Amino acid sequence: MKKLLIVFGTRPEAIKMAPIIIKLRDTQPIETRICVTGQHKDMLYPVLSLFGIEAHYDLSVMKKEQSLSYVTGAVLDGVSNVLEEYAPDLVLVHGDTTSAFAGCLASFYKSIPVAHIEAGLRSGDIFSPFPEEFNRRAISLMSSFHFAPTEESRTNLISEGINDSSIFVTGNTVIDTLLLTSQMRSELILPSSPFVLMTVHRREHSDADISAIFRAVRRFCIDYPSLCVIYPVHKNPRLLRLSSQILQDLPNVALTPPLSLVDFHHALRNCHFVLTDSGGVQEEAAYLGRPVLVVRNTTERSEGERVGALKVIGNDEQRIYQAMSALITEKGNYKKVLHSCLAFGDGHASQRIIDILQKI
Ligand code: UD1
Ligand code: UDP
């Protein structure tokens, strides 16, 4: 029996690894163990319970307002110990978080091959998103197998000198997860008026950038009182502080704790449009045909941008306000972007990944 170790530690990795983990339960001849780094805690564990995932190892690294170097060091040490104990034949990591980077580095130091899921996304700017763009590139350098979600991500990898025979285009597993949650019942009561769903959390945003985004939302809510904004606030204390300072008093803004995945997907399916700096939310909303305004200067999901599903609008207050308003006032243009974008996946990515894992 070949031994596989899956390493992850944040909410989005758990969401995108879940369909693979579920399928691996019945996959011979692979024995799987799960190492959760605990980079996230309260945002991570509900996803594990939703899909009945139990970690064999939990490094519990999370601290309040943790630094990148702290998380990197703690995950590197912790995963190294797990590798000593379990001695897997292959390690699986996902995406671009510090858990993925440090888990990959620990495996590389022990000469254990790594397979990287969601490989080849590139914004082209090493500082955006920060530190994720660096993490992605470093993980690609260290990995032996690359599961690229799209042809474009494969091309990015080839242009960096990665051997084509080690790249497999599979689609993004986030679409598989969306199909799983579409079978689950949400208890969330949505507003009867049209609403905007918003998420903001990127580390590279300064306090001034985040304040500018929130001020734009504030103006929008004041000018369009019949609409509302639902904003599940990321647990990072910086976001909690700024959102309560700038948005809390508005009657048509709902600042909530992070929503369960089922509730968040339910809100996403029903919202008027999405304002986000999240990676996964861009893919999900595009697939569900909800227009997405990306409050960042770059996207590594340009497949969605090209077909008009995503619009990158940066973090200038006036530009954000105008882009939000345009989705209300320009009804013809709004309708044009209401179609499902299939560029990110078809719901079968996890099966493709498992089939390849069995071969390699
Ligand atoms: C991390 C990832 C980012 C991903 C995001 C998903 C890195 C460098 N960044 O960023 O790529 O998009 O997760 O959300 O890996 N916190 C809690 N409870 C939680 C999670 C976080 O209280 O369950 C608070 C803690 O104070 C923590 C802070 O948020 O110190 C930041 O968490 P961290 O994982 O370091 O960064 P994220 O911004 O979440
Ligand atoms: N999400 C969630 N609850 C929320 C907000 C987001 O379950 O309140 C899910 C969302 O559906 C997506 C993922 O979290 O699958 C995105 O995570 P995040 O934005 O934290 O990270 P990123 O994708 O930017 O790395």
Coordinates of C-alpha atoms and ligand atoms in Angstrom, one line a residue:
M1 CA 0.0 0.0 0.0
K2 CA 1.4 3.4 -1.0
K3 CA 1.3 6.1 1.7
L4 CA -0.1 9.6 1.0
L5 CA 0.1 12.5 3.4
I6 CA -2.3 15.5 2.8
V7 CA -1.1 18.7 4.4
F8 CA -3.3 21.8 4.7
G9 CA -4.3 24.4 7.3
T10 CA -6.7 27.1 6.2
R11 CA -10.4 27.3 5.3
P12 CA -10.0 27.5 1.5
E13 CA -7.6 24.6 1.4
A14 CA -10.0 22.4 3.4
I15 CA -12.9 23.4 1.1
K16 CA -10.9 22.5 -2.0
M17 CA -9.3 19.4 -0.6
A18 CA -12.6 18.0 0.8
P19 CA -13.9 16.3 -2.4
I20 CA -10.5 14.6 -2.9
I21 CA -10.3 13.4 0.6
I22 CA -13.9 12.0 0.4
K23 CA -13.0 10.1 -2.8
L24 CA -9.7 8.8 -1.4
R25 CA -11.6 7.0 1.3
D26 CA -12.5 4.3 -1.2
T27 CA -9.4 4.4 -3.3
Q28 CA -7.1 1.4 -3.4
P29 CA -4.1 1.1 -3.1
I30 CA -3.5 4.4 -1.4
E31 CA -3.4 4.8 2.4
T32 CA -4.1 8.4 3.3
R33 CA -3.3 10.4 6.4
I34 CA -4.3 14.0 7.0
C35 CA -2.1 16.6 8.6
V36 CA -3.9 19.8 9.5
T37 CA -1.5 22.5 10.4
G38 CA -4.1 24.5 12.3
Q39 CA -3.0 27.8 10.6
H40 CA -6.7 28.5 10.9
K41 CA -8.9 27.2 13.7
D42 CA -12.5 28.4 14.0
M43 CA -12.6 29.1 10.3
L44 CA -11.2 25.6 9.5
Y45 CA -12.9 23.1 11.8
P46 CA -16.5 23.6 10.7
V47 CA -15.4 22.7 7.1
L48 CA -13.8 19.5 8.4
S49 CA -16.9 18.5 10.3
L50 CA -19.2 19.4 7.4
F51 CA -17.4 16.7 5.3
G52 CA -16.6 14.3 8.2
I53 CA -12.9 14.8 7.8
E54 CA -10.8 13.8 10.8
A55 CA -7.1 14.8 11.0
H56 CA -4.6 12.2 12.0
Y57 CA -2.2 15.0 13.0
D58 CA -3.1 18.5 14.1
L59 CA -0.2 20.9 14.6
S60 CA -2.5 23.6 16.1
V61 CA -0.1 26.5 15.1
M62 CA -2.6 29.4 15.0
K63 CA -2.0 32.4 17.2
K64 CA -3.8 35.7 17.3
E65 CA -2.3 38.1 14.6
Q66 CA 0.3 35.6 13.7
S67 CA 3.3 36.6 11.6
L68 CA 4.3 34.9 8.3
S69 CA 7.6 33.9 9.7
Y70 CA 6.0 32.4 12.8
V71 CA 3.5 30.3 10.8
T72 CA 6.2 29.2 8.3
G73 CA 8.6 28.1 11.1
A74 CA 5.9 26.3 13.1
V75 CA 4.5 24.5 10.0
L76 CA 8.0 23.6 8.8
D77 CA 9.0 22.0 12.1
G78 CA 5.6 20.4 12.7
V79 CA 5.3 18.8 9.2
S80 CA 8.9 17.6 9.4
N81 CA 8.1 15.6 12.5
V82 CA 5.0 14.1 10.9
L83 CA 7.1 13.1 7.9
E84 CA 9.6 11.4 10.2
E85 CA 6.8 9.4 11.9
Y86 CA 4.6 8.5 8.9
A87 CA 7.3 8.4 6.1
P88 CA 4.8 8.9 3.2
D89 CA 5.6 8.1 -0.4
L90 CA 4.0 11.3 -1.6
V91 CA 2.7 14.6 0.0
L92 CA -0.3 16.5 -1.4
V93 CA -0.5 20.2 -0.9
H94 CA -3.0 22.8 -2.3
G95 CA -2.7 26.3 -3.6
D96 CA -0.6 29.1 -2.1
T97 CA -0.9 29.4 1.6
T98 CA 1.9 29.4 4.1
S99 CA 0.8 25.9 5.2
A100 CA 1.1 24.7 1.6
F101 CA 4.5 26.4 1.2
A102 CA 6.1 25.2 4.4
G103 CA 4.5 21.7 4.1
C104 CA 6.1 21.5 0.7
L105 CA 9.4 22.8 1.9
A106 CA 9.5 20.2 4.7
S107 CA 8.9 17.4 2.2
F108 CA 11.5 18.8 -0.2
Y109 CA 14.1 18.9 2.6
K110 CA 13.3 15.2 3.2
S111 CA 13.4 14.4 -0.6
I112 CA 9.8 13.2 -0.4
P113 CA 7.9 14.0 -3.7
V114 CA 5.1 16.5 -3.6
A115 CA 2.0 16.7 -5.8
H116 CA 0.6 20.3 -5.9
I117 CA -3.1 20.9 -6.5
E118 CA -4.2 24.2 -8.1
A119 CA -0.8 24.6 -9.6
G120 CA 0.2 27.3 -12.1
L121 CA -1.9 30.2 -11.0
R122 CA 0.0 33.4 -11.6
S123 CA -0.8 37.1 -11.2
G124 CA 2.6 38.1 -12.6
D125 CA 3.4 40.3 -9.6
I126 CA 5.4 38.7 -6.8
F127 CA 3.8 41.2 -4.3
S128 CA 0.2 40.5 -5.3
P129 CA -1.3 38.6 -3.7
F130 CA 1.4 38.7 -1.0
P131 CA 2.9 36.3 0.0
E132 CA 0.8 33.9 -2.1
E133 CA 2.3 34.6 -5.5
F134 CA 5.7 33.8 -4.0
N135 CA 4.4 30.7 -2.3
R136 CA 2.9 29.4 -5.6
R137 CA 6.1 29.8 -7.5
A138 CA 8.2 28.3 -4.8
I139 CA 5.8 25.3 -4.5
S140 CA 6.0 24.8 -8.3
L141 CA 9.8 24.7 -8.1
M142 CA 9.8 22.1 -5.4
S143 CA 6.9 19.8 -6.6
S144 CA 7.2 16.7 -8.7
F145 CA 3.6 16.6 -10.0
H146 CA 1.4 19.6 -10.9
F147 CA -2.4 19.5 -11.0
A148 CA -3.2 22.6 -13.0
P149 CA -6.8 23.7 -13.0
T150 CA -6.8 25.2 -16.5
E151 CA -4.8 25.2 -19.7
E152 CA -3.7 28.7 -18.9
S153 CA -2.1 27.5 -15.6
R154 CA -0.4 24.7 -17.5
T155 CA 1.1 27.3 -19.9
N156 CA 2.3 29.4 -17.0
L157 CA 4.1 26.3 -15.6
I158 CA 5.7 25.4 -18.9
S159 CA 6.9 29.0 -19.3
E160 CA 8.8 28.6 -16.0
G161 CA 10.5 25.5 -17.2
I162 CA 8.3 22.8 -15.6
N163 CA 8.3 19.6 -17.6
D164 CA 5.0 19.2 -19.5
S165 CA 4.8 15.5 -18.6
S166 CA 4.5 16.3 -14.9
I167 CA 1.5 18.7 -15.5
F168 CA -2.1 17.4 -15.5
V169 CA -5.0 19.8 -16.3
T170 CA -7.8 18.7 -14.1
G171 CA -10.2 21.7 -13.4
N172 CA -10.5 23.2 -10.0
T173 CA -11.9 21.1 -7.2
V174 CA -13.8 24.1 -5.8
I175 CA -16.5 23.4 -8.4
D176 CA -16.7 19.8 -7.1
T177 CA -17.3 21.2 -3.7
L178 CA -20.0 23.6 -5.0
L179 CA -21.8 20.6 -6.4
L180 CA -21.6 18.9 -3.0
T181 CA -23.0 21.8 -1.1
S182 CA -25.8 22.2 -3.6
Q183 CA -27.2 19.0 -2.1
M184 CA -27.1 20.4 1.4
R185 CA -29.7 22.6 3.2
S186 CA -28.9 26.1 4.4
E187 CA -30.6 27.6 7.4
L188 CA -29.6 31.1 6.4
I189 CA -32.4 33.6 6.0
L190 CA -31.6 35.9 3.2
P191 CA -32.9 39.5 2.8
S192 CA -36.0 40.0 0.6
S193 CA -34.3 42.9 -1.1
P194 CA -31.4 42.4 -3.6
F195 CA -28.1 42.1 -1.7
V196 CA -24.4 42.3 -2.3
L197 CA -22.1 39.6 -0.8
M198 CA -18.8 40.9 0.2
T199 CA -15.5 39.3 1.5
V200 CA -12.2 41.2 2.1
H201 CA -9.2 39.7 3.8
R202 CA -5.9 40.0 1.8
R203 CA -2.7 40.6 3.8
E204 CA -1.2 43.0 1.2
H205 CA -4.0 45.5 1.8
S206 CA -2.8 48.3 4.1
D207 CA -5.2 49.7 6.7
A208 CA -5.7 52.6 4.3
D209 CA -6.6 50.2 1.4
I210 CA -9.2 48.4 3.5
S211 CA -10.6 51.7 4.8
A212 CA -11.0 52.9 1.2
I213 CA -12.9 49.7 0.3
F214 CA -15.1 50.1 3.3
R215 CA -15.7 53.8 2.6
A216 CA -16.8 53.0 -0.9
V217 CA -19.2 50.4 0.4
R218 CA -20.5 52.9 3.0
R219 CA -21.3 55.5 0.2
F220 CA -23.0 52.8 -1.8
C221 CA -25.2 51.7 1.1
I222 CA -26.2 55.3 1.8
D223 CA -27.0 56.1 -1.9
Y224 CA -28.9 52.8 -2.4
P225 CA -30.8 52.3 0.8
S226 CA -33.2 49.7 -0.7
L227 CA -30.2 47.3 -1.3
C228 CA -28.1 45.7 1.4
V229 CA -24.6 44.3 1.8
I230 CA -23.9 41.0 3.7
Y231 CA -20.3 41.0 4.9
P232 CA -19.1 37.9 6.8
V233 CA -16.0 39.4 8.4
H234 CA -12.8 37.3 8.4
K235 CA -11.5 36.6 11.9
N236 CA -8.4 38.7 11.5
P237 CA -8.7 41.3 14.2
R238 CA -7.6 44.1 11.8
L239 CA -10.7 43.5 9.7
L240 CA -13.0 43.2 12.6
R241 CA -11.8 46.6 13.9
L242 CA -11.9 48.5 10.6
S243 CA -15.3 47.0 9.5
S244 CA -16.9 47.9 12.8
Q245 CA -15.5 51.4 12.7
I246 CA -16.6 52.2 9.1
L247 CA -19.7 50.0 8.5
Q248 CA -21.3 48.9 11.7
D249 CA -23.8 51.8 12.1
L250 CA -25.4 51.3 8.6
P251 CA -28.9 49.8 8.7
N252 CA -28.4 48.0 5.4
V253 CA -25.1 46.4 6.2
A254 CA -25.0 43.0 7.9
L255 CA -21.6 42.4 9.5
T256 CA -21.6 38.7 10.4
P257 CA -19.0 36.2 11.6
P258 CA -17.8 33.9 8.8
L259 CA -20.7 31.9 7.4
S260 CA -20.7 28.2 7.3
L261 CA -19.8 27.0 3.8
V262 CA -23.3 25.8 3.1
D263 CA -24.7 29.2 4.1
F264 CA -22.1 31.1 2.2
H265 CA -22.8 29.2 -1.0
H266 CA -26.5 29.7 -0.5
A267 CA -25.9 33.5 -0.2
L268 CA -23.6 33.4 -3.3
R269 CA -26.2 31.6 -5.4
N270 CA -28.7 34.3 -4.5
C271 CA -26.8 37.6 -4.4
H272 CA -27.0 40.4 -6.9
F273 CA -23.3 40.6 -7.2
V274 CA -20.1 39.9 -5.3
L275 CA -17.4 42.3 -4.0
T276 CA -14.3 40.3 -3.0
D277 CA -10.5 39.9 -2.8
S278 CA -10.8 36.2 -2.3
G279 CA -9.4 33.7 -4.7
G280 CA -11.9 30.9 -4.2
V281 CA -14.9 33.2 -4.2
Q282 CA -13.9 34.5 -7.7
E283 CA -14.1 31.0 -9.1
E284 CA -17.3 30.0 -7.3
A285 CA -19.2 33.2 -8.2
A286 CA -18.1 33.0 -11.8
Y287 CA -19.3 29.4 -12.0
L288 CA -22.6 30.4 -10.5
G289 CA -23.0 33.3 -12.9
R290 CA -22.9 36.0 -10.3
P291 CA -21.0 39.1 -11.3
V292 CA -17.8 39.7 -9.4
L293 CA -15.9 42.9 -8.6
V294 CA -12.4 42.1 -7.5
V295 CA -11.0 44.6 -5.0
R296 CA -7.4 43.9 -5.9
N297 CA -4.9 45.2 -8.5
T298 CA -4.4 41.8 -10.2
T299 CA -6.1 38.4 -10.5
E300 CA -4.5 35.1 -11.2
R301 CA -8.0 33.9 -12.4
S302 CA -7.8 35.8 -15.7
E303 CA -9.8 33.1 -17.4
G304 CA -12.9 34.7 -15.7
E305 CA -11.8 38.2 -16.4
R306 CA -11.5 37.5 -20.2
V307 CA -15.1 36.3 -20.4
G308 CA -16.4 39.2 -18.4
A309 CA -17.3 37.2 -15.3
L310 CA -14.8 39.0 -13.1
K311 CA -13.8 42.7 -13.1
V312 CA -10.6 43.8 -11.4
I313 CA -11.3 47.2 -9.9
G314 CA -8.4 47.8 -7.5
N315 CA -8.9 49.5 -4.2
D316 CA -9.5 53.1 -5.0
E317 CA -12.6 54.4 -3.2
Q318 CA -14.2 56.3 -6.1
R319 CA -13.5 53.5 -8.6
I320 CA -15.1 50.9 -6.3
Y321 CA -18.1 53.1 -5.7
Q322 CA -18.6 53.6 -9.4
A323 CA -18.2 49.9 -10.3
M324 CA -20.8 48.9 -7.6
S325 CA -23.2 51.6 -8.7
A326 CA -22.8 50.6 -12.4
L327 CA -24.1 47.1 -11.5
I328 CA -27.3 48.7 -10.2
T329 CA -27.9 51.5 -12.7
E330 CA -26.7 49.8 -16.0
K331 CA -29.2 47.0 -16.1
G332 CA -28.4 46.0 -19.7
N333 CA -24.7 45.5 -18.9
Y334 CA -25.6 43.7 -15.7
K335 CA -27.7 41.1 -17.5
K336 CA -24.9 40.5 -20.0
V337 CA -22.6 39.1 -17.3
L338 CA -25.2 36.8 -15.8
H339 CA -24.0 33.5 -17.2
S340 CA -22.1 30.6 -15.8
C341 CA -18.4 30.7 -16.5
L342 CA -17.2 27.1 -16.9
A343 CA -13.5 28.0 -17.3
F344 CA -12.5 26.9 -13.8
G345 CA -13.9 23.4 -13.8
D346 CA -16.7 21.0 -14.5
G347 CA -17.1 19.3 -11.1
H348 CA -15.0 16.3 -12.0
A349 CA -11.5 17.6 -11.0
S350 CA -11.2 15.5 -7.9
Q351 CA -11.8 12.2 -9.8
R352 CA -9.3 13.2 -12.4
I353 CA -6.7 13.9 -9.6
I354 CA -7.4 10.6 -7.9
D355 CA -7.1 8.7 -11.3
I356 CA -3.7 10.3 -11.8
L357 CA -2.6 9.7 -8.2
Q358 CA -3.3 6.0 -8.6
K359 CA -1.1 5.9 -11.7
I360 CA 1.8 7.9 -10.1
Ligands
UD1_1 C1 -4.5 32.9 5.0 C2 -3.7 32.7 3.7 C3 -4.4 33.2 2.5 C4 -5.9 32.7 2.4 C5 -6.6 33.0 3.7 C6 -7.9 32.4 3.7 C7 -1.3 32.7 4.0 C8 -0.1 33.6 4.0 N1 -2.5 33.4 3.8 O1 -4.6 34.3 5.2 O2 -3.7 32.8 1.3 O3 -6.5 33.4 1.4 O4 -5.8 32.4 4.8 O5 -8.8 32.9 4.6 O6 -1.2 31.6 4.2 N2 -7.8 34.0 12.5 C9 -8.7 33.5 13.6 N3 -9.3 32.3 13.3 C10 -9.2 31.6 12.2 C11 -8.3 32.1 11.2 C12 -7.7 33.3 11.4 O7 -8.8 34.1 14.6 O8 -9.7 30.5 12.1 C13 -7.1 35.3 12.8 C14 -5.9 35.1 13.7 O9 -5.8 36.3 14.5 C15 -4.8 35.0 12.7 C16 -5.2 35.9 11.6 O10 -6.6 35.7 11.5 O11 -3.5 35.3 13.3 C17 -4.6 35.7 10.3 O12 -4.6 34.4 9.9 P1 -3.6 33.8 8.8 O13 -3.9 32.4 8.4 O14 -2.2 34.1 9.2 O15 -3.8 34.8 7.5 P2 -5.1 34.9 6.6 O16 -5.2 36.4 6.3 O17 -6.2 34.2 7.1
UDP2 N1 -16.3 31.1 2.6 C1 -17.1 30.6 3.7 N2 -17.7 31.4 4.6 C2 -17.5 32.8 4.5 C3 -16.7 33.3 3.4 C4 -16.1 32.4 2.5 O1 -17.3 29.4 3.8 O2 -18.0 33.5 5.3 C5 -15.7 30.2 1.7 C6 -16.0 30.5 0.2 O3 -17.1 29.8 -0.3 C7 -14.7 30.0 -0.5 C8 -13.6 30.1 0.6 O4 -14.3 30.3 1.8 O5 -14.8 28.6 -0.8 C9 -12.7 31.3 0.3 O6 -11.9 31.4 1.3 P1 -11.0 32.7 1.6 O7 -11.7 33.9 0.9 O8 -10.8 32.8 3.0 O9 -9.6 32.4 0.9 P2 -9.0 32.5 -0.5 O10 -9.9 31.7 -1.5 O11 -8.9 33.9 -0.9 O12 -7.7 31.9 -0.4

